[in-house]
Short mmCIF file of N, CA and C in Angstrom, two decimals:
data_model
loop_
_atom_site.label_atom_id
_atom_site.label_comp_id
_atom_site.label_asym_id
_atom_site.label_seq_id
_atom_site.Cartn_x
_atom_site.Cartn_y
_atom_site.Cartn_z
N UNK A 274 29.97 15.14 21.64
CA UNK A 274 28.89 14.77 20.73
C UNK A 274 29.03 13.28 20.41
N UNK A 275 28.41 12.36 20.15
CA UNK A 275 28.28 11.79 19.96
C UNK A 275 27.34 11.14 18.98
N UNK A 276 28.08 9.69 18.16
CA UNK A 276 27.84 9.18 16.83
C UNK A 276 26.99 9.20 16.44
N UNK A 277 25.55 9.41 17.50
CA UNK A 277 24.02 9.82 16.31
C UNK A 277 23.79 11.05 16.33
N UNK A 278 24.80 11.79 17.01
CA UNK A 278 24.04 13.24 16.74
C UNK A 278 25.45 13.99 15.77
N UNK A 279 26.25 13.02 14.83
CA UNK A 279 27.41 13.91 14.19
C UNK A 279 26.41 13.55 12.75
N UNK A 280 26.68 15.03 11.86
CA UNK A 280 25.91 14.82 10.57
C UNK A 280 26.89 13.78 9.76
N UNK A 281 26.23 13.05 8.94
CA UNK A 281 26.70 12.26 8.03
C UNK A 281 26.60 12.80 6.50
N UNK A 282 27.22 12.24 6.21
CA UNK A 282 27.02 13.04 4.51
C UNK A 282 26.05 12.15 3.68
N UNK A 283 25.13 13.00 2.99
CA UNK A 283 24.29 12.26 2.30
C UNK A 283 24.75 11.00 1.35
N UNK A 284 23.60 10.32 0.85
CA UNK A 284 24.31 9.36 0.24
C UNK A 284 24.07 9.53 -1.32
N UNK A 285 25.22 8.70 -2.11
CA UNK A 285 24.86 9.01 -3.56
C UNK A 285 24.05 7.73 -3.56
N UNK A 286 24.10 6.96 -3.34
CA UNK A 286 22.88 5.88 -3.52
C UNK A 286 21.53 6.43 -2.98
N UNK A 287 20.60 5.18 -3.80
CA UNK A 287 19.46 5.51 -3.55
C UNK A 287 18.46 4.66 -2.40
N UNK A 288 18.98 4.43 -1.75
CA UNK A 288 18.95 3.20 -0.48
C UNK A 288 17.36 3.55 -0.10
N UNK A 289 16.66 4.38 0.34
CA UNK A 289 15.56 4.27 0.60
C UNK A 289 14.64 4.09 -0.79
N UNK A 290 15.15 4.32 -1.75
CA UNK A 290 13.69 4.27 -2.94
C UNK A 290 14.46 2.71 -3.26
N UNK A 291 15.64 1.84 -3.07
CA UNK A 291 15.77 0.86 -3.32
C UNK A 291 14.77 -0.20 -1.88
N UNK A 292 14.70 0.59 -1.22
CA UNK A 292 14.00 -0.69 -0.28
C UNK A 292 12.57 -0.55 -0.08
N UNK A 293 12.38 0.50 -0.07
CA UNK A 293 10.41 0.58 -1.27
C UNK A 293 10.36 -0.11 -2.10
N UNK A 294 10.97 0.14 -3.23
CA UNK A 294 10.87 -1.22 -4.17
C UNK A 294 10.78 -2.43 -4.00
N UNK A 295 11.94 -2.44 -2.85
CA UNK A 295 11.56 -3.88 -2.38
C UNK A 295 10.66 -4.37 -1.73
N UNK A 296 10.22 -3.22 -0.97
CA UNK A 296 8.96 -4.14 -0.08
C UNK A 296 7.65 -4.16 -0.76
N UNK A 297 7.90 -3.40 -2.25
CA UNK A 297 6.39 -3.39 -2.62
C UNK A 297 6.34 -4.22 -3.68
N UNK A 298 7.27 -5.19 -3.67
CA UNK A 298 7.46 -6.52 -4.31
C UNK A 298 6.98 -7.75 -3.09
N UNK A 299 7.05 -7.09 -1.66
CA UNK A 299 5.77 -7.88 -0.77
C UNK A 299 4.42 -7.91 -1.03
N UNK A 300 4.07 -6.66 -1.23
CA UNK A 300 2.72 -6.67 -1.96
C UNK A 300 2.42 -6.98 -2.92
N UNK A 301 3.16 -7.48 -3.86
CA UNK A 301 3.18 -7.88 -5.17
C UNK A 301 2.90 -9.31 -5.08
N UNK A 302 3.74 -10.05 -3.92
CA UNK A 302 3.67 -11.25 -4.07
C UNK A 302 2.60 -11.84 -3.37
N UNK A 303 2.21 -10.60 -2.39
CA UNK A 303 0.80 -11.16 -1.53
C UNK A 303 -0.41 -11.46 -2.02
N UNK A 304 -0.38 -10.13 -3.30
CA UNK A 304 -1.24 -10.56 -4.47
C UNK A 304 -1.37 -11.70 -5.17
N UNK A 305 -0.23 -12.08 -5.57
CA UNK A 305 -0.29 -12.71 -6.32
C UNK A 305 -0.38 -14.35 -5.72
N UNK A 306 0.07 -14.19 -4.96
CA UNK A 306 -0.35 -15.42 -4.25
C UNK A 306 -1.84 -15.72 -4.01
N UNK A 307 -2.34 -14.69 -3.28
CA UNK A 307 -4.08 -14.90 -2.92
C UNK A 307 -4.65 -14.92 -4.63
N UNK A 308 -4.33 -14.28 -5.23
CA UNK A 308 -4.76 -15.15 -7.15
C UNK A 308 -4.80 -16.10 -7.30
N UNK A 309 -3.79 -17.01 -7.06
CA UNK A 309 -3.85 -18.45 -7.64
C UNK A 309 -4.23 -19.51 -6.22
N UNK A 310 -3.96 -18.82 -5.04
CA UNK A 310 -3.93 -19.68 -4.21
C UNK A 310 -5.07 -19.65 -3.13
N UNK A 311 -6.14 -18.21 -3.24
CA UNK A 311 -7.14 -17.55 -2.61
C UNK A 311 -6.37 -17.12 -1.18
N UNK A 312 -7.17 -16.33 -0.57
CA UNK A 312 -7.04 -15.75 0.65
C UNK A 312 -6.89 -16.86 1.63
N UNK A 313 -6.29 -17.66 2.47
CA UNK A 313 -6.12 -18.40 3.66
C UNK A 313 -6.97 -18.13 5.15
N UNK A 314 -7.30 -19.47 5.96
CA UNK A 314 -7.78 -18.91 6.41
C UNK A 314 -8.67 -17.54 7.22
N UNK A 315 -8.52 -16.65 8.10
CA UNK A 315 -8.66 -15.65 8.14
C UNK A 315 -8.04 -13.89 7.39
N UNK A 316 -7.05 -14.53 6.72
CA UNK A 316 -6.03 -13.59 5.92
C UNK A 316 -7.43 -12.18 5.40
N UNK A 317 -6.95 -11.65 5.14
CA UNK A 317 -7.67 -10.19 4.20
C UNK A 317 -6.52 -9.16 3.89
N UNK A 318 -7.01 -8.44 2.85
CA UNK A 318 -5.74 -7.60 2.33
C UNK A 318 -6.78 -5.90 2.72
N UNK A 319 -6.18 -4.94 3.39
CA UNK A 319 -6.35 -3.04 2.84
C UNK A 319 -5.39 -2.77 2.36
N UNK A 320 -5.65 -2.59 1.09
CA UNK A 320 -4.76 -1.78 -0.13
C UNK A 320 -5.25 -0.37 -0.11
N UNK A 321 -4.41 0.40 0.10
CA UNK A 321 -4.43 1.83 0.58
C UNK A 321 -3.84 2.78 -0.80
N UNK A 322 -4.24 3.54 -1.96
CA UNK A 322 -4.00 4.05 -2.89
C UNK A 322 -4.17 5.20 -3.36
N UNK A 323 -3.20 5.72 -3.98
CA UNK A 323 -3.36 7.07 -4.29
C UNK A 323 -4.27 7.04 -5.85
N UNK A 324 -6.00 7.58 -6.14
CA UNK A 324 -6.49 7.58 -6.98
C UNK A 324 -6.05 8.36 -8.18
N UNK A 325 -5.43 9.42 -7.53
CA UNK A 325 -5.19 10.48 -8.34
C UNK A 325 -3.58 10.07 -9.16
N UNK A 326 -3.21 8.96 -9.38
CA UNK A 326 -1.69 8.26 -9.57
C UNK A 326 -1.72 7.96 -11.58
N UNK A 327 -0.84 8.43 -11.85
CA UNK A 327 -0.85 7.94 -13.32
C UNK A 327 -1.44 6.24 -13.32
N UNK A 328 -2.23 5.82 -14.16
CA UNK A 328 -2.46 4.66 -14.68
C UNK A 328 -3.59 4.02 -13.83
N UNK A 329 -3.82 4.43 -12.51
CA UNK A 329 -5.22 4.11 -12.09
C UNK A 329 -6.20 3.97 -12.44
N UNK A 330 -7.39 3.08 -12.44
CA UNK A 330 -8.08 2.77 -13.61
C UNK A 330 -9.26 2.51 -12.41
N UNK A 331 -10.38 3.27 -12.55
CA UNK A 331 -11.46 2.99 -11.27
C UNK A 331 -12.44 3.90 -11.66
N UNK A 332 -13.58 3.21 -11.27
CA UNK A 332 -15.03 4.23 -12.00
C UNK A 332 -15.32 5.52 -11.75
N UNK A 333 -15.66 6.08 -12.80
CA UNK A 333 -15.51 7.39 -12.39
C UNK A 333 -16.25 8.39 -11.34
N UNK A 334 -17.20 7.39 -11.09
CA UNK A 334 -18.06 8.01 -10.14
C UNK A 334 -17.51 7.58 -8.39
N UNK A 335 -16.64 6.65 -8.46
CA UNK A 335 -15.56 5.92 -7.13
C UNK A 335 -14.39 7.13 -7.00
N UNK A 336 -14.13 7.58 -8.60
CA UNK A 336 -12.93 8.89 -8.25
C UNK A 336 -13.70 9.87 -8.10
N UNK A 337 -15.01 10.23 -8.26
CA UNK A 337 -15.27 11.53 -7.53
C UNK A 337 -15.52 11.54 -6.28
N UNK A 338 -15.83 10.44 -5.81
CA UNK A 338 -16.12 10.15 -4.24
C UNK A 338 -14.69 10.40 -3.72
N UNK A 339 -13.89 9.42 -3.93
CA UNK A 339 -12.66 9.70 -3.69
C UNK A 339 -11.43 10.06 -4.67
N UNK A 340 -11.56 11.46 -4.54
CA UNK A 340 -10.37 12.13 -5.61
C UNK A 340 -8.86 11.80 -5.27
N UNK A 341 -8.82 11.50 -3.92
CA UNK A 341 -7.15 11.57 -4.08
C UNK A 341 -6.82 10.26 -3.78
N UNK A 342 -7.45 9.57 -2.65
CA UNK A 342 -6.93 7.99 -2.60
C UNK A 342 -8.08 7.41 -1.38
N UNK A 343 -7.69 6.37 -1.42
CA UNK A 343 -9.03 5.19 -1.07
C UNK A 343 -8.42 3.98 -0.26
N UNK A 344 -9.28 3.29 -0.21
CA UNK A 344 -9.02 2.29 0.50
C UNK A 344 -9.63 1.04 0.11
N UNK A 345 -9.16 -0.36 -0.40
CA UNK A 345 -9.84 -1.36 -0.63
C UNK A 345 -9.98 -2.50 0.54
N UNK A 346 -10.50 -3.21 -0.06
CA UNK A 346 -10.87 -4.12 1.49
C UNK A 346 -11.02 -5.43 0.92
N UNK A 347 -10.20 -6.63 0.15
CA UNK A 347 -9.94 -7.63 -0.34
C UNK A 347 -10.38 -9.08 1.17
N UNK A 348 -11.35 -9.40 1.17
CA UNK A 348 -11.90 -10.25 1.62
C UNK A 348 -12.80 -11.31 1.44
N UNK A 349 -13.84 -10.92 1.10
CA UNK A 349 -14.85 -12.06 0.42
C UNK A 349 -15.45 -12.09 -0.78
N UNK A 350 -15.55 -10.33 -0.90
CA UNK A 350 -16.59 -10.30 -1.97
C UNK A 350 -15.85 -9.51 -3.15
N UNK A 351 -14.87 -10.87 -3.89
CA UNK A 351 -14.05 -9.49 -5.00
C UNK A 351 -13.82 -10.51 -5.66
N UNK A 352 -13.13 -10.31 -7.27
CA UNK A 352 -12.85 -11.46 -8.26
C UNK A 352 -11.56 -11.15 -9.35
N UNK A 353 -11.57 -11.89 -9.93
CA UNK A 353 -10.66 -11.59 -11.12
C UNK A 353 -9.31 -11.24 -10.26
N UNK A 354 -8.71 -11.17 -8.67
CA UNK A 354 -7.66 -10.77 -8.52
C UNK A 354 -6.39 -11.00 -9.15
N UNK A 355 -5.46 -10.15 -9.84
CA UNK A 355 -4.29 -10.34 -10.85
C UNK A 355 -3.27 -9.75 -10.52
N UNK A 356 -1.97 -9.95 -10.12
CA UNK A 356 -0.68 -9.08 -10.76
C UNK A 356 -0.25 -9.06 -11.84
N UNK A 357 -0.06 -7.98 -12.79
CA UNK A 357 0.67 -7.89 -13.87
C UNK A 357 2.02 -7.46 -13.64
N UNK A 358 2.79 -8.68 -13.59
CA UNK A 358 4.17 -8.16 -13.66
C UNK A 358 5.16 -6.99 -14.65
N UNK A 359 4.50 -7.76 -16.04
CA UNK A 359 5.28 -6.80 -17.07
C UNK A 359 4.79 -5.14 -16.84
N UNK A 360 3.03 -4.53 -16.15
CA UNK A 360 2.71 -3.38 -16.08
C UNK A 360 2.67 -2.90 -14.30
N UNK A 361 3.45 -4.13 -13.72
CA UNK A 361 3.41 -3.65 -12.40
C UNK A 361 2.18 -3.05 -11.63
N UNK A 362 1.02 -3.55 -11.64
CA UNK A 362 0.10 -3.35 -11.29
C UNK A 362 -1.19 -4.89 -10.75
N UNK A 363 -1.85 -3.93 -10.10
CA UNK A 363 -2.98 -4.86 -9.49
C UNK A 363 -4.26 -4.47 -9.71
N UNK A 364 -5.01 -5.71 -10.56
CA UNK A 364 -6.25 -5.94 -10.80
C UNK A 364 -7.13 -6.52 -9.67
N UNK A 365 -8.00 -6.22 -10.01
CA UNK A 365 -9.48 -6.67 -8.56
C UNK A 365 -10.77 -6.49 -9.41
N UNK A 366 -11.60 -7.13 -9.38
CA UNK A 366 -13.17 -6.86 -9.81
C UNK A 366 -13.31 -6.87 -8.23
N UNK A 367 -14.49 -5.65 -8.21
CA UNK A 367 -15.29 -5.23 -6.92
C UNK A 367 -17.17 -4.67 -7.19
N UNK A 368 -17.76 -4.57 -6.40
CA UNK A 368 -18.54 -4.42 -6.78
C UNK A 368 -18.79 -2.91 -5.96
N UNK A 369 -19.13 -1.76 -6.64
CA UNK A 369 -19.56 -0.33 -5.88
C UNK A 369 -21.15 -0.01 -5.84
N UNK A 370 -21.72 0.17 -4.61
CA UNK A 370 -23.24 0.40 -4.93
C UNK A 370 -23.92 -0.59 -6.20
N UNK A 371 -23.33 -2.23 -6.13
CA UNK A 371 -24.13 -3.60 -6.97
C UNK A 371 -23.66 -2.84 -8.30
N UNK A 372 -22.73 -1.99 -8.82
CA UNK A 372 -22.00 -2.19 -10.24
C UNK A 372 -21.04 -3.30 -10.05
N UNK A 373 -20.76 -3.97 -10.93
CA UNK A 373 -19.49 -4.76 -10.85
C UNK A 373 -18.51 -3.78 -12.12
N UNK A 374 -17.12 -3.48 -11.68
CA UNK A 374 -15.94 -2.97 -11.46
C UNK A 374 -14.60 -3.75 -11.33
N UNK A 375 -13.67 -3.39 -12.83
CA UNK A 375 -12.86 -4.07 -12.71
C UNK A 375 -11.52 -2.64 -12.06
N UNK A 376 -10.71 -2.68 -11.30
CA UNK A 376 -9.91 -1.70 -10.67
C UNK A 376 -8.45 -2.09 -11.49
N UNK A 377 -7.83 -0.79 -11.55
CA UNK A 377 -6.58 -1.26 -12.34
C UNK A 377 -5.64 -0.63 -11.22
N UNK A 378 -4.63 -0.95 -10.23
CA UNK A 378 -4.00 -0.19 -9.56
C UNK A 378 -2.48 -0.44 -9.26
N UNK A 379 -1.61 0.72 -10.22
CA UNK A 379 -0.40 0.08 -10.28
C UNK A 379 0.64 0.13 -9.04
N UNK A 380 1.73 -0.76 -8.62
CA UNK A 380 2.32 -1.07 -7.52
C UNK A 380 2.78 0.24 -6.85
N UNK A 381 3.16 1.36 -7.83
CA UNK A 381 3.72 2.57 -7.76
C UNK A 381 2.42 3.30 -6.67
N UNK A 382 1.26 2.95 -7.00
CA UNK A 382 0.27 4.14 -6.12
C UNK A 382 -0.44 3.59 -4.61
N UNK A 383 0.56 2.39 -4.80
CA UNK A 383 -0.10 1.98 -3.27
C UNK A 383 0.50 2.71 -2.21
N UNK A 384 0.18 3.03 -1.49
CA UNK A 384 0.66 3.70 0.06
C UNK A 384 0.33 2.93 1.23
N UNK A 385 -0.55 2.34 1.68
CA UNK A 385 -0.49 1.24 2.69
C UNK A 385 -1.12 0.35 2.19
N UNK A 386 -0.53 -1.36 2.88
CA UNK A 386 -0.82 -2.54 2.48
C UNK A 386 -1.13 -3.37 3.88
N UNK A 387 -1.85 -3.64 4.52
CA UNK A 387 -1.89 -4.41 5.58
C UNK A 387 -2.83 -5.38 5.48
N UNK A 388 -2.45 -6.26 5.86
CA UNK A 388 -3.26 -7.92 6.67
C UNK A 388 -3.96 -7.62 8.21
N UNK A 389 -4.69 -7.23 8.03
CA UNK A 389 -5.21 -7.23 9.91
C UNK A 389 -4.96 -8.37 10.41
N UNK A 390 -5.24 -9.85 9.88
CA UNK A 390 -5.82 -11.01 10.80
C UNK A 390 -4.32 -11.32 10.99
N UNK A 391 -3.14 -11.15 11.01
CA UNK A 391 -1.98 -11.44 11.36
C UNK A 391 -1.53 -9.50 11.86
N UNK A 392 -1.98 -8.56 11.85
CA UNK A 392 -1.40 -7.37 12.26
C UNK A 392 -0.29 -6.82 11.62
N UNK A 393 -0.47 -7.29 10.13
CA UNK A 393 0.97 -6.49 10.10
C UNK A 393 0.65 -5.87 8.47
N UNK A 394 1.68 -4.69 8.15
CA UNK A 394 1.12 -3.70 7.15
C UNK A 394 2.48 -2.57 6.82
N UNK A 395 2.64 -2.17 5.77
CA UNK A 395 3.38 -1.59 5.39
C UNK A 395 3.20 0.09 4.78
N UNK A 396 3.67 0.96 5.14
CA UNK A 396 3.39 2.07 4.42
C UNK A 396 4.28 2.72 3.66
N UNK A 397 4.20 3.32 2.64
CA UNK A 397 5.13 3.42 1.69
C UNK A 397 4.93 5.01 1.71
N UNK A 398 6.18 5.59 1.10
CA UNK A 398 6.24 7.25 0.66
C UNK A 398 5.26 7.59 -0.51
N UNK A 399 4.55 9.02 -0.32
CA UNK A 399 3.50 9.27 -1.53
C UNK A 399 4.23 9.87 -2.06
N UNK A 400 4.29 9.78 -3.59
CA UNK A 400 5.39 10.55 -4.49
C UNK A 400 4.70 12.09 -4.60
N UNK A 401 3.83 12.79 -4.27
CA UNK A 401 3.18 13.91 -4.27
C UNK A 401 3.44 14.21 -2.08
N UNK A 402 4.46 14.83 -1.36
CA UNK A 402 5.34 14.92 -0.40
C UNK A 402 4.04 16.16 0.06
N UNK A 403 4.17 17.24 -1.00
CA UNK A 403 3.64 18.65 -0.53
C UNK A 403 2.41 18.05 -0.08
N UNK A 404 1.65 17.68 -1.28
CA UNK A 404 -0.21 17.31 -0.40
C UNK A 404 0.03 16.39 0.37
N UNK A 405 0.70 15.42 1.31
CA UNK A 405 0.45 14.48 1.68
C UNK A 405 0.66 14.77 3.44
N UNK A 406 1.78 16.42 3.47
CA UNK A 406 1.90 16.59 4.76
C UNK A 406 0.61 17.16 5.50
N UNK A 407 -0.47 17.05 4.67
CA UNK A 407 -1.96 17.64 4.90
C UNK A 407 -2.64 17.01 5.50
N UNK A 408 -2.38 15.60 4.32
CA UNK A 408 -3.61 14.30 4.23
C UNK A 408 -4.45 14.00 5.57
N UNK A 409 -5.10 13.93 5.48
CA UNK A 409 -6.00 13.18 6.75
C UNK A 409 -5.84 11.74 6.49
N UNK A 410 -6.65 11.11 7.16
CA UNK A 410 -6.54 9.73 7.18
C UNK A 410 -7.41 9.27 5.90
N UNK A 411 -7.15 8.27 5.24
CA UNK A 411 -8.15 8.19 3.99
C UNK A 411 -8.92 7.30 4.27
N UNK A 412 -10.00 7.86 3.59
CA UNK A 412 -11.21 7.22 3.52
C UNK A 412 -11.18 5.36 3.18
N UNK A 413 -12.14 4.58 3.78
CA UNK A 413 -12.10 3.40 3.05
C UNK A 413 -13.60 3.35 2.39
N UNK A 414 -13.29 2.67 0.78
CA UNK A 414 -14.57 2.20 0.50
C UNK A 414 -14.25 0.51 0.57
N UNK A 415 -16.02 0.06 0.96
CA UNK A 415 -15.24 -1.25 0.58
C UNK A 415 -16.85 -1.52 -0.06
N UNK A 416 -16.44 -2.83 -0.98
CA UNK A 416 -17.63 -2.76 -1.61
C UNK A 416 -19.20 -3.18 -1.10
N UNK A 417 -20.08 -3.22 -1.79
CA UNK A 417 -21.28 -3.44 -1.41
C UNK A 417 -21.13 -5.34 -0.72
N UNK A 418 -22.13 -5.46 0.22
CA UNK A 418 -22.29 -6.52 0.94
C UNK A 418 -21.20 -7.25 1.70
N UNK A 419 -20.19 -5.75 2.07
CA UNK A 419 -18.50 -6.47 2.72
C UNK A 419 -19.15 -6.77 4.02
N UNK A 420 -19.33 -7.22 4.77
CA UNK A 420 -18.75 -7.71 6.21
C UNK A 420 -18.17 -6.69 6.76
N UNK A 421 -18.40 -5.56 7.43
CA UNK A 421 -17.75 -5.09 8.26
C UNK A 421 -16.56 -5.49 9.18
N UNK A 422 -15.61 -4.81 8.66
CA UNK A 422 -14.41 -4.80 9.96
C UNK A 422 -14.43 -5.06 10.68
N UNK A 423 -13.44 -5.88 11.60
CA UNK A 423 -13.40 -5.63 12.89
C UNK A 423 -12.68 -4.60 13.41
N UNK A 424 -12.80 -3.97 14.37
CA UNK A 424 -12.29 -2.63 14.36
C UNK A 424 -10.50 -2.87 14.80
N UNK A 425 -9.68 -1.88 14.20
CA UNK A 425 -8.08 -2.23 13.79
C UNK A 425 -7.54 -2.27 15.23
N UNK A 426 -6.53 -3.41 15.47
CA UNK A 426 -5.94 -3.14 16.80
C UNK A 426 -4.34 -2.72 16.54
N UNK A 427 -3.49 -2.14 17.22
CA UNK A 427 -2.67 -1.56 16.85
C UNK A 427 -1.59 -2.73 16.36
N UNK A 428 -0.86 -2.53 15.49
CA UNK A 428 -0.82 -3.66 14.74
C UNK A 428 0.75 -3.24 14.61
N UNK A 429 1.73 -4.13 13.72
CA UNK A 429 3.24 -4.01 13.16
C UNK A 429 3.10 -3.39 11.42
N UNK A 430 3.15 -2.51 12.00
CA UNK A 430 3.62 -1.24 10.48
C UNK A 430 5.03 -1.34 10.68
N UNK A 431 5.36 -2.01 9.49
CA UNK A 431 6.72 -1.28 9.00
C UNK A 431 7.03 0.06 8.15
N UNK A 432 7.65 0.68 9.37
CA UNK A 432 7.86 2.23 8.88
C UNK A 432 9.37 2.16 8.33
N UNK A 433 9.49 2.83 6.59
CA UNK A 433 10.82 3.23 5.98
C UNK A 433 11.88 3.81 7.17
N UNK A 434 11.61 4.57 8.03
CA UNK A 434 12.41 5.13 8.98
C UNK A 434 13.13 4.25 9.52
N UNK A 435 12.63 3.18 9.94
CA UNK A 435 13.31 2.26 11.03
C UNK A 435 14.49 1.87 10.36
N UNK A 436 14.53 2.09 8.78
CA UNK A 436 15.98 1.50 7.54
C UNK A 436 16.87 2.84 7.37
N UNK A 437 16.17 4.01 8.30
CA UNK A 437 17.05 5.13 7.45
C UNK A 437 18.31 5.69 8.11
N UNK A 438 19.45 5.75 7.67
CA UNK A 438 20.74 6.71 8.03
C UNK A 438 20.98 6.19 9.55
N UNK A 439 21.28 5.12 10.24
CA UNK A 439 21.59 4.82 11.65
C UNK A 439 23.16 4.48 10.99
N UNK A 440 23.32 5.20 12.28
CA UNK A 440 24.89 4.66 12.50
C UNK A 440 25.74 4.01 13.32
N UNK A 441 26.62 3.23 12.78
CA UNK A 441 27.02 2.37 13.74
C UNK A 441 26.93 2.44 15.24
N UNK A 442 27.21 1.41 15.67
CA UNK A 442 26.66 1.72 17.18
C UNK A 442 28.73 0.81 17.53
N UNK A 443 28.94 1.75 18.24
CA UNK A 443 30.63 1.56 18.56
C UNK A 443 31.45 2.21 19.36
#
């Protein structure tokens, strides 16, 4: 047998919910950067979220469309973008069917974050495991008068797996 196929003993650390954290302090800062500094050339953000997440804050007629999670589309037509550090969360004004909409969405309920115009995107664990081995692909809204997509080319997702339990190589 050999070293990747001998069980290892679990760990008392918390090594994977420590490096979620960390990477969703990438998204934190991506935000917060395109706030003060706007979106860069071709740059765009899909913020991928679980609606149904304590502290989510989105119209109520956007959560009946989409009850469990959504998709934003941060490109041209959005305002007020904010990180709140002290509540760990991300603000956006958007506009749904010409309402204007301020979104409250904290760092905790994001599940994917990607940049298309550079290909690269992150997906994070949904803290609700049971519904999620179901999920279909989620829906995107994006708001009224977006610019259509260009359609996604297969891109660099960083998957948690690629950080998990490897063992030395020796």
């Amino acid at each position: 047998m050999d070293d990747d196929q001998k069980e290892r003993p679990e760990s008392l650390l918390p090594y994977e919910r420590w490096i979620e954290q960390a990477l969703r302090q990438v998204v934190a800062q991506a935000v917060e950067h395109a706030a003060t500094e706007g979106l860069p050339g071709g740059h765009h953000f899909y913020i991928t979220f679980r609606t149904d997440f304590p502290g989510v804050a989105i119209p109520q007629r956007v959560r009946a469309q989409y009850p469990r999670e959504m998709t934003i589309v941060l490109q041209h037509q959005f305002w007020d973008l904010a990180y709140d550090r002290e509540n760990r969360a991300i603000s956006v004004g958007l506009s749904f069917g010409g309402v204007p909409s301020t979104l409250t969405i904290p760092l905790d309920a994001v599940v994917e974050f990607a940049d298309p115009h550079i290909r690269y995107g992150l997906r994070f664990q949904a803290l609700d495991q049971e519904a999620d081995s179901e999920e279909a692909e989620p829906e995107t809204a994006e708001p009224e008068a977006q610019e259509p997509a260009a359609p996604a080319e297969p891109g660099q997702v960083v998957s948690l797996d690629a950080f998990r339990r490897r063992t030395p190589q020796g």
